[in-house]
Amino acid sequence: MSLENSSSNRSFGGWHKQYTHTSRTVHCPMRFAIFLPPQASESNKVPVLYWLSGLTCTDENFMQKAGAHRVAAELGIAIVAPDTSPRGDSIPDDPDGAYDFGIGAGFYLNATEAPWNRYYQMYDYVVKELPAIVEGHFPVSNVKAISGHSMGGHGALTIALKNSDAYRSVSAFSPIVNPAVVPWGEKAFTNYLGEDRSTWLEYDTCALIAKTENHVPMLVDQGDADQFLHEQLKPENLVSAAKDAGYALELRMQEGYDHSYYFISSFIEDHLRFHAEHLKK
């Protein structure tokens, strides 16, 4: 696997770097960012937090806006942020150019419907290909956690629940917890997965939480002034599903906060310390 380093910046004693590579999973060049804390070395491999971003975002949104490097450097945690979808002139996109489907909106699933299924295999990319690349090229261990925002919160929660032996903890900001019943999810799942709604449940946190036996520690923050709260996010559905499953969910409603990175940057330290507690066990 050939990695091309496209940028490097010193940050809080560590390094923030961007890399591109040709992905065998999504069949196009992909970019990801990694923050390596100062503790990382070949003799001291550090754990990794994978961050999944939301609709329209790239690896840059979190790394530049969240303010996570200082605390990650203190805690000795690497952060890896992939892109949100395959990109390029050959990649099929929403025919109307909408932001909530196609490029920038991979929904962290494996598409089964043409023409999306050749490229939109973001679940396998995040779960299999990317960790193998990161662990093979950088001074990090295979101890990992996962987090994300909005569509990325959906991705983080579903990936952790489907791979509960692989992640020590999971957290999310403003996640789409029940995509099978909200407009964002219905549009994306119909196109990527087809009309059979039973297949959608494999990527729906509220459905998956009832089936998992290994309960990964889970923290969710949601702003009560989020403009997408009632139509798209529906955290009350997750609370109900977790209660029915006996899952020890910590969901915090944060007064006055919206869907933006102002919200994420306000509470990212809590999430990093939450993950550190479990990553260092």
Short mmCIF file of C-alpha atoms in Angstrom, two decimals:
data_model
loop_
_atom_site.label_atom_id
_atom_site.label_comp_id
_atom_site.label_asym_id
_atom_site.label_seq_id
_atom_site.Cartn_x
_atom_site.Cartn_y
_atom_site.Cartn_z
CA MET A 1 0.00 0.00 0.00
CA SER A 2 1.48 3.33 -1.11
CA LEU A 3 0.68 6.41 0.97
CA GLU A 4 1.33 9.94 -0.26
CA ASN A 5 1.79 12.59 2.42
CA SER A 6 -0.02 15.73 1.25
CA SER A 7 0.45 17.94 4.33
CA SER A 8 2.19 17.96 7.72
CA ASN A 9 1.69 20.41 10.57
CA ARG A 10 3.17 20.46 14.07
CA SER A 11 0.41 20.65 16.68
CA PHE A 12 0.65 20.52 20.50
CA GLY A 13 3.94 18.64 20.36
CA GLY A 14 2.55 16.08 17.92
CA TRP A 15 1.83 16.02 14.20
CA HIS A 16 -1.27 16.48 12.09
CA LYS A 17 -0.79 14.87 8.68
CA GLN A 18 -2.93 14.22 5.62
CA TYR A 19 -2.40 11.22 3.36
CA THR A 20 -3.88 9.99 0.10
CA HIS A 21 -3.93 6.42 -1.17
CA THR A 22 -5.69 4.34 -3.78
CA SER A 23 -8.44 2.40 -2.08
CA ARG A 24 -9.15 -1.17 -3.15
CA THR A 25 -12.49 -0.95 -1.29
CA VAL A 26 -14.10 2.15 -2.81
CA HIS A 27 -12.08 2.00 -6.07
CA CYS A 28 -10.77 5.55 -6.09
CA PRO A 29 -8.17 7.73 -4.37
CA MET A 30 -9.05 8.45 -0.74
CA ARG A 31 -7.69 10.96 1.75
CA PHE A 32 -7.52 10.70 5.51
CA ALA A 33 -5.97 12.76 8.28
CA ILE A 34 -4.11 11.53 11.34
CA PHE A 35 -3.07 13.33 14.50
CA LEU A 36 -0.13 11.63 16.17
CA PRO A 37 0.42 12.74 19.78
CA PRO A 38 3.96 13.36 21.06
CA GLN A 39 3.95 10.03 22.93
CA ALA A 40 3.68 8.01 19.70
CA SER A 41 6.82 6.12 18.73
CA GLU A 42 7.81 2.68 17.48
CA SER A 43 8.53 1.68 21.08
CA ASN A 44 5.29 3.22 22.36
CA LYS A 45 2.36 2.55 20.06
CA VAL A 46 -0.66 4.61 21.06
CA PRO A 47 -4.40 3.81 20.82
CA VAL A 48 -6.56 5.38 18.11
CA LEU A 49 -9.85 7.26 18.07
CA TYR A 50 -11.52 7.08 14.64
CA TRP A 51 -13.66 10.13 13.90
CA LEU A 52 -16.46 10.02 11.30
CA SER A 53 -17.73 13.34 10.01
CA GLY A 54 -21.19 14.38 8.83
CA LEU A 55 -22.89 15.34 5.59
CA THR A 56 -20.80 17.51 3.21
CA CYS A 57 -17.68 17.24 5.41
CA THR A 58 -14.16 15.96 4.70
CA ASP A 59 -11.33 15.00 7.05
CA GLU A 60 -10.57 18.70 7.50
CA ASN A 61 -13.70 19.80 9.35
CA PHE A 62 -12.98 17.95 12.56
CA MET A 63 -9.23 18.37 12.55
CA GLN A 64 -9.42 22.13 12.01
CA LYS A 65 -12.57 23.06 13.98
CA ALA A 66 -13.01 20.65 16.90
CA GLY A 67 -10.02 21.73 18.98
CA ALA A 68 -9.21 18.12 19.83
CA HIS A 69 -5.43 18.09 19.43
CA ARG A 70 -4.52 19.61 22.80
CA VAL A 71 -6.35 17.02 24.86
CA ALA A 72 -5.43 14.14 22.54
CA ALA A 73 -1.77 15.16 22.96
CA GLU A 74 -2.15 15.19 26.73
CA LEU A 75 -3.87 11.80 26.77
CA GLY A 76 -1.61 10.12 24.23
CA ILE A 77 -4.37 9.24 21.77
CA ALA A 78 -4.03 9.30 17.99
CA ILE A 79 -7.02 10.53 15.97
CA VAL A 80 -7.81 9.32 12.46
CA ALA A 81 -10.41 11.12 10.33
CA PRO A 82 -11.38 9.61 6.95
CA ASP A 83 -13.37 11.33 4.24
CA THR A 84 -17.15 10.92 4.22
CA SER A 85 -17.42 9.23 0.82
CA PRO A 86 -15.52 8.36 -2.34
CA ARG A 87 -14.80 11.38 -4.54
CA GLY A 88 -13.88 12.06 -8.14
CA ASP A 89 -15.29 12.76 -11.60
CA SER A 90 -16.10 9.08 -12.13
CA ILE A 91 -18.01 8.69 -8.85
CA PRO A 92 -21.83 8.69 -9.21
CA ASP A 93 -23.49 11.56 -7.37
CA ASP A 94 -26.96 12.83 -6.57
CA PRO A 95 -28.45 13.74 -9.96
CA ASP A 96 -29.87 16.97 -8.53
CA GLY A 97 -26.67 17.92 -6.75
CA ALA A 98 -28.29 17.64 -3.30
CA TYR A 99 -26.01 17.64 -0.27
CA ASP A 100 -27.64 14.69 1.52
CA PHE A 101 -26.85 11.90 -0.92
CA GLY A 102 -23.92 10.83 -3.06
CA ILE A 103 -20.53 12.51 -2.81
CA GLY A 104 -19.97 13.75 0.73
CA ALA A 105 -22.81 11.55 1.99
CA GLY A 106 -21.63 7.93 2.04
CA PHE A 107 -23.58 7.07 5.22
CA TYR A 108 -20.89 4.55 6.28
CA LEU A 109 -22.65 1.57 4.71
CA ASN A 110 -21.96 -0.94 1.95
CA ALA A 111 -24.23 -0.06 -0.96
CA THR A 112 -25.89 -2.97 -2.75
CA GLU A 113 -27.66 -1.11 -5.57
CA ALA A 114 -26.10 -0.03 -8.89
CA PRO A 115 -24.41 2.27 -9.69
CA TRP A 116 -23.58 3.03 -6.08
CA ASN A 117 -22.38 -0.43 -5.07
CA ARG A 118 -19.04 -0.28 -6.89
CA TYR A 119 -17.84 2.77 -4.98
CA TYR A 120 -19.96 3.38 -1.88
CA GLN A 121 -18.47 0.72 0.39
CA MET A 122 -17.67 3.06 3.25
CA TYR A 123 -18.50 0.53 5.97
CA ASP A 124 -15.78 -1.84 4.78
CA TYR A 125 -13.42 1.06 4.23
CA VAL A 126 -13.76 2.33 7.80
CA VAL A 127 -13.95 -1.06 9.52
CA LYS A 128 -11.37 -3.02 7.51
CA GLU A 129 -9.18 -1.16 5.03
CA LEU A 130 -8.41 2.05 6.90
CA PRO A 131 -7.41 0.48 10.25
CA ALA A 132 -5.14 -1.97 8.43
CA ILE A 133 -3.41 0.94 6.67
CA VAL A 134 -3.10 3.01 9.84
CA GLU A 135 -1.81 0.15 11.98
CA GLY A 136 0.62 -0.88 9.25
CA HIS A 137 2.19 2.55 8.67
CA PHE A 138 2.07 4.49 11.95
CA PRO A 139 3.15 3.97 15.58
CA VAL A 140 -0.33 3.03 16.78
CA SER A 141 -1.80 -0.09 18.36
CA ASN A 142 -4.90 -2.04 17.41
CA VAL A 143 -6.68 -0.65 20.48
CA LYS A 144 -9.33 1.69 19.14
CA ALA A 145 -12.50 3.67 19.79
CA ILE A 146 -14.86 5.44 17.42
CA SER A 147 -16.82 8.68 17.41
CA GLY A 148 -18.62 10.98 14.99
CA HIS A 149 -21.08 13.76 14.27
CA SER A 150 -24.53 13.61 12.65
CA MET A 151 -24.21 11.16 9.72
CA GLY A 152 -20.85 10.27 11.24
CA GLY A 153 -22.49 9.74 14.62
CA HIS A 154 -24.80 7.27 12.87
CA GLY A 155 -21.73 5.60 11.39
CA ALA A 156 -19.85 5.44 14.67
CA LEU A 157 -22.76 3.97 16.62
CA THR A 158 -23.68 1.35 14.02
CA ILE A 159 -20.07 0.31 13.42
CA ALA A 160 -19.41 -0.08 17.15
CA LEU A 161 -22.59 -2.09 17.68
CA LYS A 162 -21.82 -4.38 14.71
CA ASN A 163 -18.17 -4.82 15.79
CA SER A 164 -18.40 -4.70 19.56
CA ASP A 165 -15.26 -6.78 20.02
CA ALA A 166 -13.16 -4.30 18.00
CA TYR A 167 -13.91 -0.97 19.73
CA ARG A 168 -13.37 -0.15 23.40
CA SER A 169 -15.91 2.70 23.40
CA VAL A 170 -18.16 4.77 21.15
CA SER A 171 -19.48 8.33 21.28
CA ALA A 172 -21.47 10.65 19.07
CA PHE A 173 -22.59 14.23 18.67
CA SER A 174 -26.08 14.80 17.22
CA PRO A 175 -26.25 11.34 15.62
CA ILE A 176 -28.91 10.13 13.18
CA VAL A 177 -29.97 7.29 15.48
CA ASN A 178 -32.97 5.92 13.60
CA PRO A 179 -32.25 6.54 9.88
CA ALA A 180 -34.79 3.96 8.72
CA VAL A 181 -37.63 6.30 9.71
CA VAL A 182 -36.29 9.81 8.94
CA PRO A 183 -35.96 11.67 5.60
CA TRP A 184 -32.15 11.67 5.41
CA GLY A 185 -31.99 7.95 5.99
CA GLU A 186 -34.97 7.04 3.82
CA LYS A 187 -33.46 8.84 0.83
CA ALA A 188 -29.98 7.41 1.28
CA PHE A 189 -31.05 3.87 2.14
CA THR A 190 -33.53 3.62 -0.75
CA ASN A 191 -30.80 4.52 -3.21
CA TYR A 192 -27.90 2.65 -1.63
CA LEU A 193 -29.73 -0.43 -0.30
CA GLY A 194 -32.96 -0.72 -2.30
CA GLU A 195 -36.65 -0.80 -1.43
CA ASP A 196 -36.54 -3.70 1.05
CA ARG A 197 -36.65 -1.86 4.36
CA SER A 198 -35.64 -4.94 6.32
CA THR A 199 -32.12 -4.54 4.91
CA TRP A 200 -31.97 -0.99 6.25
CA LEU A 201 -32.04 -2.21 9.84
CA GLU A 202 -28.45 -3.46 9.53
CA TYR A 203 -27.45 0.22 9.56
CA ASP A 204 -29.93 1.55 12.11
CA THR A 205 -28.71 2.11 15.68
CA CYS A 206 -32.14 1.72 17.25
CA ALA A 207 -32.53 -1.70 15.61
CA LEU A 208 -28.96 -2.85 16.26
CA ILE A 209 -28.90 -1.94 19.94
CA ALA A 210 -31.55 -4.57 20.61
CA LYS A 211 -29.35 -7.31 19.10
CA THR A 212 -25.92 -6.62 20.57
CA GLU A 213 -24.73 -8.78 23.44
CA ASN A 214 -21.43 -7.04 24.15
CA HIS A 215 -22.39 -3.56 25.36
CA VAL A 216 -19.73 -1.08 24.24
CA PRO A 217 -19.59 1.99 26.55
CA MET A 218 -21.61 4.69 24.77
CA LEU A 219 -21.77 8.47 25.23
CA VAL A 220 -24.06 10.71 23.14
CA ASP A 221 -24.36 14.49 23.29
CA GLN A 222 -27.30 16.26 21.65
CA GLY A 223 -28.07 19.98 21.58
CA ASP A 224 -31.66 20.91 22.33
CA ALA A 225 -31.48 23.85 19.87
CA ASP A 226 -30.38 21.62 16.99
CA GLN A 227 -32.33 22.55 13.86
CA PHE A 228 -32.50 18.87 12.83
CA LEU A 229 -33.50 17.53 16.25
CA HIS A 230 -37.14 16.59 15.73
CA GLU A 231 -37.27 15.65 12.04
CA GLN A 232 -33.94 13.88 11.48
CA LEU A 233 -32.21 12.97 14.76
CA LYS A 234 -34.88 11.77 17.21
CA PRO A 235 -32.68 10.96 20.23
CA GLU A 236 -35.78 9.90 22.17
CA ASN A 237 -35.96 6.83 19.91
CA LEU A 238 -32.46 5.81 20.99
CA VAL A 239 -33.27 6.35 24.66
CA SER A 240 -36.31 4.10 24.28
CA ALA A 241 -34.42 1.40 22.35
CA ALA A 242 -31.57 1.39 24.88
CA LYS A 243 -34.00 1.12 27.78
CA ASP A 244 -35.77 -1.82 26.14
CA ALA A 245 -32.40 -3.53 25.52
CA GLY A 246 -31.02 -2.84 28.98
CA TYR A 247 -28.15 -0.92 27.38
CA ALA A 248 -26.33 1.53 29.67
CA LEU A 249 -26.50 4.56 27.36
CA GLU A 250 -25.36 7.98 28.58
CA LEU A 251 -27.23 10.57 26.51
CA ARG A 252 -26.84 14.20 27.51
CA MET A 253 -29.15 16.93 26.23
CA GLN A 254 -27.17 20.17 26.12
CA GLU A 255 -29.22 23.33 26.56
CA GLY A 256 -28.98 25.93 23.80
CA TYR A 257 -26.54 24.06 21.56
CA ASP A 258 -27.12 23.55 17.83
CA HIS A 259 -25.71 21.19 15.17
CA SER A 260 -22.48 23.09 14.52
CA TYR A 261 -18.82 22.67 15.41
CA TYR A 262 -19.33 25.23 18.17
CA PHE A 263 -21.23 22.41 19.88
CA ILE A 264 -18.60 19.78 19.11
CA SER A 265 -15.70 21.94 20.29
CA SER A 266 -17.53 22.70 23.53
CA PHE A 267 -17.71 19.04 24.57
CA ILE A 268 -14.94 17.25 22.66
CA GLU A 269 -12.73 17.19 25.75
CA ASP A 270 -15.40 15.22 27.63
CA HIS A 271 -15.53 12.70 24.80
CA LEU A 272 -11.76 12.31 24.57
CA ARG A 273 -11.48 11.72 28.32
CA PHE A 274 -14.37 9.25 28.13
CA HIS A 275 -12.55 7.30 25.43
CA ALA A 276 -9.18 7.52 27.22
CA GLU A 277 -10.71 5.85 30.26
CA HIS A 278 -11.61 2.81 28.19
CA LEU A 279 -8.66 2.84 25.78
CA LYS A 280 -6.15 2.74 28.62
CA LYS A 281 -7.78 -0.16 30.49
#
